[in-house]
XYZ file of C-alpha atoms in Angstrom:
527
model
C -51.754 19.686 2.595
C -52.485 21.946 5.256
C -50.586 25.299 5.958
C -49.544 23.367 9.380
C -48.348 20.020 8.098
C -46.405 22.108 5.485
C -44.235 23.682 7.838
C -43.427 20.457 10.179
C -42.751 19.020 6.719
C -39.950 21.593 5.807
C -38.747 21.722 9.390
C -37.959 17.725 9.424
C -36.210 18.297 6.023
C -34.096 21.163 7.410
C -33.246 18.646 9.773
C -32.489 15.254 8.077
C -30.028 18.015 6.079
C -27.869 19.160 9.102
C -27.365 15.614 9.934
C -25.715 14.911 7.311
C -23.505 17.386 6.453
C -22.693 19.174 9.855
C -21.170 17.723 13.203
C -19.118 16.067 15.043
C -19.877 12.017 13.473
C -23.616 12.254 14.541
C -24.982 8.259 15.052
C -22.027 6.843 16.155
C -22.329 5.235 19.712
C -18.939 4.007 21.443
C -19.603 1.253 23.691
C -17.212 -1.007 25.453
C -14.733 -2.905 23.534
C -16.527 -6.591 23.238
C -14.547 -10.180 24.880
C -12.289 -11.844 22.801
C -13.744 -14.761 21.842
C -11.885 -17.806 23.086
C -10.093 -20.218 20.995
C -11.798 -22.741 19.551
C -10.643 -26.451 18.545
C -9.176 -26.865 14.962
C -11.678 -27.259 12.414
C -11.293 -28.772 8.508
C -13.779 -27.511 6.393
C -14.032 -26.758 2.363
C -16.066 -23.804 2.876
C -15.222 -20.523 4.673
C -17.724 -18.788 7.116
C -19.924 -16.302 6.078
C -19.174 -12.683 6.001
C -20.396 -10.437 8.968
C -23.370 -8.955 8.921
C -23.937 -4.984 8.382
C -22.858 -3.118 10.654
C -25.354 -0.351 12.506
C -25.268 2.843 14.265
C -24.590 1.077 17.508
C -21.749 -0.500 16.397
C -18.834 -1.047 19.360
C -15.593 -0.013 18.484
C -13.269 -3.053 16.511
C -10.735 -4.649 18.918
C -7.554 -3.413 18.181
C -5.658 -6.135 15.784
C -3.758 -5.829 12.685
C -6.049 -4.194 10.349
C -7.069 -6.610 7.390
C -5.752 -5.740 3.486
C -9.396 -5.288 1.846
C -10.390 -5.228 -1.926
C -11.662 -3.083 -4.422
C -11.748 -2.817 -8.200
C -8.810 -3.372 -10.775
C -7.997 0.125 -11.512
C -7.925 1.179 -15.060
C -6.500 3.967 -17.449
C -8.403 7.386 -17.840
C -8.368 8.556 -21.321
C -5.785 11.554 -22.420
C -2.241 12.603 -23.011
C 0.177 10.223 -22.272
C 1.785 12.666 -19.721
C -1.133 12.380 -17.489
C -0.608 8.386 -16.685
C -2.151 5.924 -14.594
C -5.339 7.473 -12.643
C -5.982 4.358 -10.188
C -8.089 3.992 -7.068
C -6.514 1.980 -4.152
C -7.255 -1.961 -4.505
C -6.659 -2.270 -0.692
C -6.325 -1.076 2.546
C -5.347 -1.244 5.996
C -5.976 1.325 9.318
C -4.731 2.162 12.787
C -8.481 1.226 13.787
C -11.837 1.054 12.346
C -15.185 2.135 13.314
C -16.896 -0.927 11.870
C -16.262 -3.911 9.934
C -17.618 -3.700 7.179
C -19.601 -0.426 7.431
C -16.751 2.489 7.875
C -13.931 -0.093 7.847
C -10.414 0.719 6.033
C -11.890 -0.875 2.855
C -14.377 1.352 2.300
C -11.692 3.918 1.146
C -10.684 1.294 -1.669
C -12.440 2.041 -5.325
C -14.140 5.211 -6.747
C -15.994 7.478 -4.526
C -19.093 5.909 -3.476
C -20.130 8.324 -0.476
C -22.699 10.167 -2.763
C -23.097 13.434 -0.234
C -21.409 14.828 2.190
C -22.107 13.128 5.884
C -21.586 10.436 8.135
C -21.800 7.427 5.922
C -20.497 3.924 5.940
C -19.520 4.045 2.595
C -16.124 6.124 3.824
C -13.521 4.523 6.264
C -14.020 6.275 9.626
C -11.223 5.632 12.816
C -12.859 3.533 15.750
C -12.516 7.221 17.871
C -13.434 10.547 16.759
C -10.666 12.708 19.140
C -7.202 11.452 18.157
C -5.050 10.812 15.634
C -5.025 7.769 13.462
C -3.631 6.615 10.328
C -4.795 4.662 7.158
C -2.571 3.208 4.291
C -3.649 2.177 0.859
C -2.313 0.186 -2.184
C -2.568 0.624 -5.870
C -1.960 -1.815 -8.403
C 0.326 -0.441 -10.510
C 3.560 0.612 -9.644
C 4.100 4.545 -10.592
C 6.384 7.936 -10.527
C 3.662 9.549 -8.777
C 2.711 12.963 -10.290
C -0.681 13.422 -7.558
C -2.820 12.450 -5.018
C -6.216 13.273 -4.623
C -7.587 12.712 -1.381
C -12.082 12.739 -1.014
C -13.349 13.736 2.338
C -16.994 12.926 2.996
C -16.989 14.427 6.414
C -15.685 17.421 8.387
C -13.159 17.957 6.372
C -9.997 18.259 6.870
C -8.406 17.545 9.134
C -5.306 15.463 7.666
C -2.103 15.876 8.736
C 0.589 14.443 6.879
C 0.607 12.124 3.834
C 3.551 9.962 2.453
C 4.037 8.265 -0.093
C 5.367 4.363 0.158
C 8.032 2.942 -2.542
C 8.970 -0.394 -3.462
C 11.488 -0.938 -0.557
C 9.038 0.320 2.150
C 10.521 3.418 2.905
C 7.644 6.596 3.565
C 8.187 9.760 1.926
C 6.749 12.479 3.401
C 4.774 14.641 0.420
C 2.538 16.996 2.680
C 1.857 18.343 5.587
C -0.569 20.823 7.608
C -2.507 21.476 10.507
C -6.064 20.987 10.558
C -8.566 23.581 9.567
C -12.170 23.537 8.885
C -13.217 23.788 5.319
C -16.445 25.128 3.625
C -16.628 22.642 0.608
C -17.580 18.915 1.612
C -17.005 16.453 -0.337
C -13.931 17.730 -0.290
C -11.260 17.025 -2.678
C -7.566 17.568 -1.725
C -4.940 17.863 -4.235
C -1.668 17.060 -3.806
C 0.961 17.981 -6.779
C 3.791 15.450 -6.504
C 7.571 15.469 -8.474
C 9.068 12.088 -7.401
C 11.881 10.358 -8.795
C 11.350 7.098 -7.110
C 8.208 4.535 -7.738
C 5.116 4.046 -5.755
C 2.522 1.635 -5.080
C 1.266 3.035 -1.658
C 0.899 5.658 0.912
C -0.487 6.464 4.129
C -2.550 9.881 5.467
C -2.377 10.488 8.818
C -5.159 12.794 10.507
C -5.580 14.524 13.663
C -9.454 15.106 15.000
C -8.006 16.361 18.676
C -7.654 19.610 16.999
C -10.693 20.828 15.535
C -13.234 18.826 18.280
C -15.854 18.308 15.222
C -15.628 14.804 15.058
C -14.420 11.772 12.141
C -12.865 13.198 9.520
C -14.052 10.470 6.815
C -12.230 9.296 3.943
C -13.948 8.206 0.572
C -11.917 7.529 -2.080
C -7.761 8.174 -2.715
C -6.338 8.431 -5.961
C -2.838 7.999 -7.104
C -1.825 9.299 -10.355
C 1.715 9.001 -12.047
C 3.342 7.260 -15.064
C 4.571 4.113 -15.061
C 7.925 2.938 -15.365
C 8.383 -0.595 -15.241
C 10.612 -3.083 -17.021
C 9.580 -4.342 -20.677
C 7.492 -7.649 -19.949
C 9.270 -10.216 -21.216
C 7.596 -13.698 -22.452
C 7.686 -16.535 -19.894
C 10.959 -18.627 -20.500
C 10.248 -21.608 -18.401
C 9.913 -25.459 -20.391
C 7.084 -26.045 -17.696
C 3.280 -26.117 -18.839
C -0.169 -24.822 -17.307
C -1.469 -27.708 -15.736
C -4.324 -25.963 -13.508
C -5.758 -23.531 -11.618
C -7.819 -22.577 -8.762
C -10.156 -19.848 -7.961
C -11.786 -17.075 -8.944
C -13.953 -14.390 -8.089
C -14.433 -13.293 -4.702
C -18.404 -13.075 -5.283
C -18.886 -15.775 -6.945
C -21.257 -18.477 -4.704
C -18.591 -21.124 -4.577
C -15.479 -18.590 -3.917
C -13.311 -19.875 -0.823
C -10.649 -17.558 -0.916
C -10.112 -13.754 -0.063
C -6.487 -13.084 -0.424
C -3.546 -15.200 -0.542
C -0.221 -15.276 1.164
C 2.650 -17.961 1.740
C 2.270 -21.726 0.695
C 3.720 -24.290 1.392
C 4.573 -27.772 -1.202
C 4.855 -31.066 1.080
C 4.380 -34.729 1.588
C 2.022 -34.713 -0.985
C -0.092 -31.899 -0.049
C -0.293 -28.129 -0.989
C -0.868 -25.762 2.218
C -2.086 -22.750 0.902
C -2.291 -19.492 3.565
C -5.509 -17.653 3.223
C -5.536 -14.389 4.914
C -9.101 -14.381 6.618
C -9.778 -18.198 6.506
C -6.836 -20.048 8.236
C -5.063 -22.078 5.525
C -6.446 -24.618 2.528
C -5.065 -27.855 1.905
C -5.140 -29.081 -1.783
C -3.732 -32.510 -3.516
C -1.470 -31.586 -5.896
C -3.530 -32.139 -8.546
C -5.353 -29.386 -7.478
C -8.500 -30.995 -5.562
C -9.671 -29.231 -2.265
C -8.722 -32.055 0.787
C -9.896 -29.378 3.829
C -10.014 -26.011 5.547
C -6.888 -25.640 8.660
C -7.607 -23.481 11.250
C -8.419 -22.955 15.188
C -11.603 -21.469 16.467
C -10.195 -17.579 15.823
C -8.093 -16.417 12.869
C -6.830 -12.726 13.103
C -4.766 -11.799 9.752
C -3.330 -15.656 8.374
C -0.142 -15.012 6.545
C 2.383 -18.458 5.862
C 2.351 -21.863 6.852
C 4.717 -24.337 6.632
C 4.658 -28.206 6.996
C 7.911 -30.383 8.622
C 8.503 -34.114 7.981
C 6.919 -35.267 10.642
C 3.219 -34.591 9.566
C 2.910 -31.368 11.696
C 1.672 -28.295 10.012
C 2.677 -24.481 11.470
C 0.489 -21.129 10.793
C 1.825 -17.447 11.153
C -1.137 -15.109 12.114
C 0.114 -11.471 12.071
C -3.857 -10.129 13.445
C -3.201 -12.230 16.344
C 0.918 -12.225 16.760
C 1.124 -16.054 16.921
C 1.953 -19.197 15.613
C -0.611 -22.460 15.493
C 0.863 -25.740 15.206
C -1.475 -28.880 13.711
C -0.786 -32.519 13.739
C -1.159 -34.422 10.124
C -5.021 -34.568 10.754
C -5.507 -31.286 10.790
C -6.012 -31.190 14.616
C -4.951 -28.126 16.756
C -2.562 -29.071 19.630
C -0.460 -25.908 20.278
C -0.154 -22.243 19.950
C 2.877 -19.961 20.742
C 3.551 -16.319 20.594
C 1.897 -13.456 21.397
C 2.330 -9.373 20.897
C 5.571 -7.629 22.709
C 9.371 -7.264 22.356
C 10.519 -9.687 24.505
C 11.980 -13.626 23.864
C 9.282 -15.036 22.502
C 6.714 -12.564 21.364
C 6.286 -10.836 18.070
C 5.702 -7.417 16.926
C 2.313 -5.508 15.170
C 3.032 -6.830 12.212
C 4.169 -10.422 12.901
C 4.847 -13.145 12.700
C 6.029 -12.677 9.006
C 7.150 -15.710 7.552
C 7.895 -19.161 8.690
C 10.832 -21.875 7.677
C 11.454 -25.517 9.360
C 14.623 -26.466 10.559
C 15.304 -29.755 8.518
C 17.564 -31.607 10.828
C 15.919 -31.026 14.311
C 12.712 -29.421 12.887
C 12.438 -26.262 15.002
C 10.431 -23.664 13.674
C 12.342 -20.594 12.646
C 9.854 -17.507 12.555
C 10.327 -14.015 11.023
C 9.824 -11.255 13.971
C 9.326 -7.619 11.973
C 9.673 -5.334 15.828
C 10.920 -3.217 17.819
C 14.088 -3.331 20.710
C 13.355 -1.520 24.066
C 14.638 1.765 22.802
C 11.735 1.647 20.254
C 14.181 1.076 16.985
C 12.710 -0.962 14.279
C 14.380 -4.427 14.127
C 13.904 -7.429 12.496
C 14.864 -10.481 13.466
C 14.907 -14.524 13.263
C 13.444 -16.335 16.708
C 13.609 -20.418 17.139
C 10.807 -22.239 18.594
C 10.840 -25.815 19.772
C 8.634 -27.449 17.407
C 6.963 -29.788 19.835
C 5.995 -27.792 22.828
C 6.583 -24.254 20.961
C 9.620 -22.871 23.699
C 11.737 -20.091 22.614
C 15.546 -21.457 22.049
C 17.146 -18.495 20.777
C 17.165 -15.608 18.159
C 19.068 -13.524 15.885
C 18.893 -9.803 14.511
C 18.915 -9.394 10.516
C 21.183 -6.370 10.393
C 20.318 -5.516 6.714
C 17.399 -3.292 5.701
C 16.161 -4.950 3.122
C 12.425 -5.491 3.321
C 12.681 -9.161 4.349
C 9.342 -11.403 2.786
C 10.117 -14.951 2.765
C 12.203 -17.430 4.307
C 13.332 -21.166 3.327
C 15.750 -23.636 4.203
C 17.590 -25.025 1.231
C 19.044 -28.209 0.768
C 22.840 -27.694 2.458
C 20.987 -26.798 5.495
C 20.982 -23.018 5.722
C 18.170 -20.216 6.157
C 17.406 -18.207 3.327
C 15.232 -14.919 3.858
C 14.293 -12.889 0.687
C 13.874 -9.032 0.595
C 11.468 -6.628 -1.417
C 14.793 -5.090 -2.200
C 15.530 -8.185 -4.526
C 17.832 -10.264 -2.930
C 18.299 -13.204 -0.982
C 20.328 -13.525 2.297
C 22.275 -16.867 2.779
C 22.575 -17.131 6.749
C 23.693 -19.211 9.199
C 20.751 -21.267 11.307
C 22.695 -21.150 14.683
C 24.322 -17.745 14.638
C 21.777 -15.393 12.056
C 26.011 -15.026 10.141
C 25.281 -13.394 6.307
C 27.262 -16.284 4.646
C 26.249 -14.710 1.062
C 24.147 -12.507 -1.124
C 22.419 -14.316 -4.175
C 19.965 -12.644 -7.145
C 20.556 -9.077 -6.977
C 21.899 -9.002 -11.047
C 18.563 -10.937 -11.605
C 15.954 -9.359 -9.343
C 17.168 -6.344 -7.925
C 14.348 -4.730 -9.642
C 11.518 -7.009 -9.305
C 9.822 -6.031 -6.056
C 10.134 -9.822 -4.749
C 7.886 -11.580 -2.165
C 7.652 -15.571 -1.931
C 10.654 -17.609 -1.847
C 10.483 -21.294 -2.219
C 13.858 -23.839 -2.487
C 13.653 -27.237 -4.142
C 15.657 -30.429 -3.626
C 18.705 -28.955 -5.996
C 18.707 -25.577 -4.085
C 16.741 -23.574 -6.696
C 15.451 -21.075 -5.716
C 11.508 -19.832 -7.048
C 10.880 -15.948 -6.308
C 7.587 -14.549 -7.127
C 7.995 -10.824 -8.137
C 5.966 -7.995 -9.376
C 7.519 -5.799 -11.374
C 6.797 -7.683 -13.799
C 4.307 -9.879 -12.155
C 4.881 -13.446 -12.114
C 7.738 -15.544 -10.909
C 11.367 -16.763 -11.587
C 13.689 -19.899 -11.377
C 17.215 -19.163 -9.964
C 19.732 -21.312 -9.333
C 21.608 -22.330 -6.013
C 24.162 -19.483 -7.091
C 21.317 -16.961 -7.747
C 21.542 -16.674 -11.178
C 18.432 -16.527 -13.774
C 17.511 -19.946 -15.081
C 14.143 -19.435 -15.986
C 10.792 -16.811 -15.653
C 6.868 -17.587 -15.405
C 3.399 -16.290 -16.410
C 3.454 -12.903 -18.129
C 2.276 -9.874 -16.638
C -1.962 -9.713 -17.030
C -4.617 -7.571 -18.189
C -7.488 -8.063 -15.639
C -10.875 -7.661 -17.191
C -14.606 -8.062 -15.567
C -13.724 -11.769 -15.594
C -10.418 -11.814 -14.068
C -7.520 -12.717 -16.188
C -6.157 -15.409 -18.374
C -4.492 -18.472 -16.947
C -0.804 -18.135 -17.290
C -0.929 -14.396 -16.397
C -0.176 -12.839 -12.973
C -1.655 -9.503 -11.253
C -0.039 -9.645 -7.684
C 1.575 -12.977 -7.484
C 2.437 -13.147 -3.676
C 2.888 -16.790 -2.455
C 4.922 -19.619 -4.258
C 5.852 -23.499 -3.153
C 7.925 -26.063 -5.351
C 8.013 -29.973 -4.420
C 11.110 -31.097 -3.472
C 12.018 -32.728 -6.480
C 11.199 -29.724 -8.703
C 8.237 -30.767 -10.890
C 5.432 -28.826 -9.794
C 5.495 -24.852 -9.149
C 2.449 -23.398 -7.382
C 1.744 -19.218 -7.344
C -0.887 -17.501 -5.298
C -2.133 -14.212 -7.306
C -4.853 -11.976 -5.749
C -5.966 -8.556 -7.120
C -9.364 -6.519 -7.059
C -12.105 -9.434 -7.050
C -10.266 -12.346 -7.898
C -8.224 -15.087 -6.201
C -6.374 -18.188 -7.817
C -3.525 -20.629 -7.334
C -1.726 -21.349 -10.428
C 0.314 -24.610 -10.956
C 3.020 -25.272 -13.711
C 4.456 -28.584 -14.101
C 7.677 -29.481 -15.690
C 7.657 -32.278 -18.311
């Protein structure tokens, strides 16, 4: 090589170097935010569509929506003294906004660090704008009295904010805070000592990149470390058997599912809510009958079916409800994103239930009032044409999940808290409080009510579910709490049982359990 070539050599090295550590986000382009692409005509399908391609340097910004739970690895146990715990990497996340989906998306913070030098990589989540301030939140597995958090930057570091951590009734507890300032070291690791008497299974960082003017501040990898405390597990007490399952792992060639939510046990059918694909109807004997959803699906998260054939879908990405006939065929949608009669807040609609005298669909609204206080309340839709009737406030703070009807007529809505509010359908009147002796600690999600007024909680702490009766009291618990492995995790066992759905005459119970990878619906049948 020539004394000439030599130097242009070393000069384009020099180069290729600052690009990648130094700058403010060098490669990203922001373009116009793209059309929202109209609604399409309801579809039934058994496969979902295929993911989106790569994303590239031209990438426009992601419409602002609900950002999307994403997956990552099943967290496991570093070796060493017992005092040092649970060392786990977040198994999902969501964002304030996103650069790309999938490159630089919210789920690229999820798992071990995988940004192997500093720079502007899509291997760390990035915000969709480099000048403001934006949040991200992440989840861990395993519930835990956190002891740290260690935050890795991959790019202009750092330029976080405030971090909190989030417990098991939602409430954010602020752990640091700072202003930004330009660090040396990148990666950059910050360490965050933390003495908590409370339990954790999330938190959210909050940066500011209006400060500094260098650009994203990207995020890698977060890990939570602390001890867990949980319950002892206790052996499943129910007289119902295994009868099958569905599912598996998310890369598997024939996987359908990403991650499940509510479900929904009627008429013969099993309506299972699938996040990112609309919602999967099954036979109960677990065969796959077709794929429910319109031409758009934003973030899918109940559905519920009335006696009259028609079949209702909550979609928190795109703040409304879809209605279907029996066929599977769209004919209505309602809702939309505001405070007022009608519309639903960021994150909702929540949960559905189905009036089972005049059928009108009764549809969990987490929001806010025009002061800007957090409310949540109950609004009642027409189930025909989808009108507003009327609404009600739920007064209590108490992480509300799930909602059901029972047999005597009334709403029930469950909390994370670990109870379950007996209210009146006209007025939103607390007529009772049931379970909080049996699952006050339990972290609780999906409710389902049978034709006796049992009640079916899935819970988490330990994971799996329980039988109550109309009175609240423990009859009964299922599945034991699992052990995931490269290959998912036994039948019978639970990770993150969300959904659950009883018939109405009590003799099949159907869980939806998603963690890391893997995806399946369990069913139990009673002899």
């Amino acid at each position: 090589m020539n004394r000439r070539l030599a130097i242009i050599v070393v000069a384009f090295t020099l180069m290729l170097a600052l690009l990648a550590c130094g700058g403010g986000g060098a490669g990203k382009t922001q373009t116009p935010e793209p059309t929202a692409v109209p609604k399409a005509s309801a579809t039934v399908a058994a496969q979902p569509t295929q993911a989106p391609p790569e994303a590239t340097r031209t990438l426009p910004p992601k419409p602002t929506q609900l950002p999307k739970p994403t997956k990552a690895a099943k967290p496991t146990l570093t070796p060493g003294t017992a005092a040092a715990g649970i060392r786990q990497w977040a198994i999902s996340a969501s964002a304030s906004s996103e650069y790309g989906d999938p490159n630089w998306a919210a789920k690229q913070a999820t798992g071990k660090p995988d940004t192997p030098m500093c720079g502007d990589h899509d291997t760390a989540w990035a915000s969709a704008s480099s000048d403001g301030e934006e949040w991200i939140e992440l989840s861990y597995d395993a519930p835990v009295m956190p002891t740290e958090v260690n935050i890795i930057q991959s790019f202009n570091p750092s330029q976080i904010v405030k971090v909190e951590l989030i417990d098991m009734v939602s409430e954010y507890h602020e752990i640091y805070s700072a202003q930004p300032a330009a660090v040396d070291e990148c990666p950059y690791r910050l360490s965050i000592p933390v003495d908590a008497d409370y339990q954790v299974a999330g938190l959210r960082i909050t940066i500011d990149q209006s400060v500094l003017g260098v650009g994203w501040n990207e995020i890698d990898a977060v890990q939570l470390v602390g001890v867990p405390d949980r319950p002892v597990i206790p052996e499943p007490t129910t007289n119902a058997t295994f009868e099958w399952r569905a599912g598996g792992s998310g890369d598997a060639a024939d996987s359908i599912f990403t991650t499940l939510h509510g479900m929904d046990a009627s008429d013969g059918k099993l309506y299972v809510a699938d996040e990112m694909n609309g919602v999967y109807a099954f036979d109960l004997e677990g065969n796959l009958e077709g794929q429910i959803a319109p031409g758009e699906v934003g973030y899918v998260v109940d559905v519920k079916a009335d006696s009259w054939g028609s079949i209702f879908v909550a979609d928190a990405g795109l703040h409304q409800v879809s209605a279907f006939d029996e066929d599977g065929e769209f004919y209505m949608v309602f809702g939309g994103v505001g405070i007022a009669d009608g519309e639903f807040g960021s994150d909702s609609p929540a949960a559905l239930a189905i009036g089972p005298v005049d059928g009108n669909v009764y549809v969990l609204d987490v929001n806010q009032d025009a002061d800007g206080k957090d409310i949540v309340r109950v609004q009642v839709f027409t189930s025909d044409t989808g009108d507003f009737i009327s609404s009600f406030l739920i007064e209590e703070d108490f992480g509300a999940t799930a909602m059901d009807f029972g047999p005597d007529d009334n709403l029930y809505i469950l909390g994370r808290a670990g109870y379950i509010l007996k209210l009146s359908p006209e007025s939103g009147e607390v007529l009772d409080r049931l379970g909080e002796e049996a699952i006050g600690d339990s972290y609780t999600l999906g409710l389902s009510i049978d034709g006796e007024g049992n009640f079916y909680v899935t819970t988490q702490v330990p994971a799996g579910a329980v039988k109550l009766d109309a009175d609240g009291n423990l009859l009964e618990t299922f599945g034991i709490e699992a052990t995931s492995t490269d290959e998912g995790w036994p039948e019978g066992e639970f990770m993150f049982p969300a959904g659950i759905a009883v018939t109405k005459d009590g003799s099949l119970v159907f869980i939806g359990d998603t963690s890391g990878d893997y995806t399946f619906i369990t069913a139990f049948k009673y002899p």
